[in-house]
Short mmCIF file of C-alpha atoms in Angstrom, two decimals:
data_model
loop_
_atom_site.label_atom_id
_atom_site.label_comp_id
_atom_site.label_asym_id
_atom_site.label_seq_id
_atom_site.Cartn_x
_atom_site.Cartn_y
_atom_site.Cartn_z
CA UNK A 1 -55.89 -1.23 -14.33
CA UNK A 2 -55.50 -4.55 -13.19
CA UNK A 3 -55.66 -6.99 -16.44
CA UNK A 4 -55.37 -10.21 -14.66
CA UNK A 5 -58.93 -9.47 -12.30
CA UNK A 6 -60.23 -8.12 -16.25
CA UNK A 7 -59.33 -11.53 -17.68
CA UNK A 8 -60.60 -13.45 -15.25
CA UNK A 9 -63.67 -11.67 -14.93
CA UNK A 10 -64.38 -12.82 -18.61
CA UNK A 11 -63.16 -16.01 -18.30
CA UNK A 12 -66.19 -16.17 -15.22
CA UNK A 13 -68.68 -14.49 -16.72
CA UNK A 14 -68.84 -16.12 -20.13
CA UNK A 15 -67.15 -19.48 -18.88
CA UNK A 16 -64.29 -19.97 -21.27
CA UNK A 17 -60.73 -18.88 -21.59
CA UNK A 18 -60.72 -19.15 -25.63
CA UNK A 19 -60.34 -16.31 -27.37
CA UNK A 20 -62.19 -17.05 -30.21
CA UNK A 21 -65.13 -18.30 -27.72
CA UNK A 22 -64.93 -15.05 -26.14
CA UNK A 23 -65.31 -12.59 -29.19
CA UNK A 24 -67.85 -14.99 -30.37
CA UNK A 25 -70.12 -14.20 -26.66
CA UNK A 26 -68.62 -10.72 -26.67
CA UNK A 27 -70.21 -10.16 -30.50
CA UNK A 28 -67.38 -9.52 -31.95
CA UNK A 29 -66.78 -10.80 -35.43
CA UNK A 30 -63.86 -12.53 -36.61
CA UNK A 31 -62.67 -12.91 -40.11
CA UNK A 32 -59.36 -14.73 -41.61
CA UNK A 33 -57.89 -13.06 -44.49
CA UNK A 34 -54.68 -12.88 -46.65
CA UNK A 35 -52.78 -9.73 -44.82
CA UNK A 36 -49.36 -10.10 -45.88
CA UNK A 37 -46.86 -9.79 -43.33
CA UNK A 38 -49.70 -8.30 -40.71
CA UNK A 39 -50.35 -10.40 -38.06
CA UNK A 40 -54.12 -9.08 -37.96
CA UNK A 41 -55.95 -5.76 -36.33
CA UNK A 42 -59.20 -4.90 -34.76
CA UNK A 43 -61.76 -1.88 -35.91
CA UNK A 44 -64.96 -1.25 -36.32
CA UNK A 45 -67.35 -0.85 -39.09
CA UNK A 46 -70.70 0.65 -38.54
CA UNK A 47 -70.23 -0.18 -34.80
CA UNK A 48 -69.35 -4.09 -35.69
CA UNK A 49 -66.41 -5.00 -34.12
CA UNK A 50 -64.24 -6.98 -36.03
CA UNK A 51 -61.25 -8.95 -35.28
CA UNK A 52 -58.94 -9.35 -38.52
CA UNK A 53 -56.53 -12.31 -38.70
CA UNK A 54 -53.62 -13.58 -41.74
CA UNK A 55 -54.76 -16.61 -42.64
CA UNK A 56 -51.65 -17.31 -43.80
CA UNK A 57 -49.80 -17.63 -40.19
CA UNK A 58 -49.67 -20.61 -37.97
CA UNK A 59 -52.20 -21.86 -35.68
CA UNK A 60 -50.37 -20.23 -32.40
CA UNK A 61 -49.88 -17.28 -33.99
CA UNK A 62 -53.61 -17.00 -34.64
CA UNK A 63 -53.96 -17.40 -31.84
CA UNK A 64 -52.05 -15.02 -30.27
CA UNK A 65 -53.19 -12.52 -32.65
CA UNK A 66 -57.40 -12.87 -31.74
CA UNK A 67 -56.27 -13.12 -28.39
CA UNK A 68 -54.26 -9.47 -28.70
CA UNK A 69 -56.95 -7.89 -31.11
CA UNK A 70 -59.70 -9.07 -28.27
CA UNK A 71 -57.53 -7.06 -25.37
CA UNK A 72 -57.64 -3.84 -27.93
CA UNK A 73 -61.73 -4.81 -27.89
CA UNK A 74 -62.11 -4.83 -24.17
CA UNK A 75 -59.88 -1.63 -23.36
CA UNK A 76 -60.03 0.46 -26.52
CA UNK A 77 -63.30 -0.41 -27.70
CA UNK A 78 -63.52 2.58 -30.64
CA UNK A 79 -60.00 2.78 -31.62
CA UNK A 80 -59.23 1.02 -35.44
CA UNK A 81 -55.79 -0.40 -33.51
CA UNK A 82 -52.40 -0.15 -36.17
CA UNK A 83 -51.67 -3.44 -37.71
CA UNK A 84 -49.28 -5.97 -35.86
CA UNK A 85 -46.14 -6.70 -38.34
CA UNK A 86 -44.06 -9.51 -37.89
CA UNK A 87 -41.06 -9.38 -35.85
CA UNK A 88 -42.42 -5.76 -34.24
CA UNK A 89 -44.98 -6.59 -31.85
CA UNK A 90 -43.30 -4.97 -28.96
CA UNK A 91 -44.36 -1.93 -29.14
CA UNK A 92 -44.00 1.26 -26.93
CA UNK A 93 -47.34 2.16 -27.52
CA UNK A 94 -49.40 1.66 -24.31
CA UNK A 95 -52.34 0.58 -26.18
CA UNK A 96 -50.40 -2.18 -27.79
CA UNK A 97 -48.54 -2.93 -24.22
CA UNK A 98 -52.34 -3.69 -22.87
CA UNK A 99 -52.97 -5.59 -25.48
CA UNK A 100 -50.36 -7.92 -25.22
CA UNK A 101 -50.50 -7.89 -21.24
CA UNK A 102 -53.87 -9.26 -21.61
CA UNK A 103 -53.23 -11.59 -24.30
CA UNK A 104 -50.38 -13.23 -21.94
CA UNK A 105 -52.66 -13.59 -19.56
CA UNK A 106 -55.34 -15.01 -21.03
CA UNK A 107 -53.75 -17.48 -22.78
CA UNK A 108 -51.28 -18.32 -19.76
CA UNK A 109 -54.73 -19.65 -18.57
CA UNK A 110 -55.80 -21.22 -21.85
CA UNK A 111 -52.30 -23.08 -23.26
CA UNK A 112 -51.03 -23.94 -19.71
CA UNK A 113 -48.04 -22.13 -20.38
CA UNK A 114 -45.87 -22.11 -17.75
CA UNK A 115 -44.25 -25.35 -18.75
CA UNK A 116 -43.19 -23.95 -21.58
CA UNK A 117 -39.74 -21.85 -21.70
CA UNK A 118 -39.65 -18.19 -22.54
CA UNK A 119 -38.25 -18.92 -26.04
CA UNK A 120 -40.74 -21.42 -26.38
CA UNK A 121 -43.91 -18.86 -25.66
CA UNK A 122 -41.73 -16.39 -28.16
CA UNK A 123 -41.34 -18.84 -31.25
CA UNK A 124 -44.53 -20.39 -30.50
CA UNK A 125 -46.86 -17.45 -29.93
CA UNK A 126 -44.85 -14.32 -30.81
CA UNK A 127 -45.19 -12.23 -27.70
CA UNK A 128 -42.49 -9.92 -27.33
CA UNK A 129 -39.78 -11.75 -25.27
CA UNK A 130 -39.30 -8.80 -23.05
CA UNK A 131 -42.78 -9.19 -21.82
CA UNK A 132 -42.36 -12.67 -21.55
CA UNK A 133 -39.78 -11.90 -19.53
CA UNK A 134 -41.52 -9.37 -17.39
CA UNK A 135 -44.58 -11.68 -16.38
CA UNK A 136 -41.73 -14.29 -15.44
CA UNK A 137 -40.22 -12.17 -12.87
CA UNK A 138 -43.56 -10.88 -12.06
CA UNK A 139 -42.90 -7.43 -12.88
CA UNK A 140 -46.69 -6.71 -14.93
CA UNK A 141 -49.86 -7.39 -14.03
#
């Protein structure tokens, strides 16, 4: 599975690197809603994908969050994906691993990331700094 040809083949094919762009083409709904400490989580009802996001977190974390919920669209289409809590997003999980592989890359492409530090993508986004750290050294994708 190679996420970084994946991402880039959408970016192509639908000519944006925004996530909410990209569900938008994709036809995947997204809502905002009060979900207490959950970050958001994708499912489907009656074959409608939808993308669910706390509209009570910050703008990055957003995000982040439709950015992650879109990777659990792409590669696990019919799964209703467990809800992201704060301060556990790393997650064992391979499903949630994809998720956030993709959602690094993507928005490495969108927010211009790299001049930003690895604490700075952690506070300002909320990826797991051990992935942050893994893309650094070049150890996924």
């Amino acid at each position: 599975m190679d996420i970084q040809k994946k991402v880039q083949s959408l970016v192509e094919k639908y000519n944006t690197c925004c996530p909410f762009e990209l569900a938008a083409a994709m036809g995947i709904n997204v809502q905002y809603e009060q979900l207490g400490n959950i970050y958001g989580y994708y499912n489907k009802v009656f074959r409608i994908p939808i993308i669910h996001i706390n509209e009570s977190i910050g703008e990055k974390k957003q995000l982040f969050t439709c950015t992650h919920e879109l990777g659990h669209a792409v590669y696990h289409p019919d799964h209703n994906t467990s809800f992201l809590k704060k301060h556990t997003l790393f997650s064992t999980d391979k499903i949630e691993i994809i998720a956030n592989q993709f959602a690094l890359e993507l928005l490495s492409l969108k927010e211009g990331m790299q001049n930003l530090t690895i604490d700075e993508v952690v506070q300002l986004y909320g990826f797991p700094k051990q992935l942050v750290l893994q893309k650094s050294l070049g150890k996924i994708f």
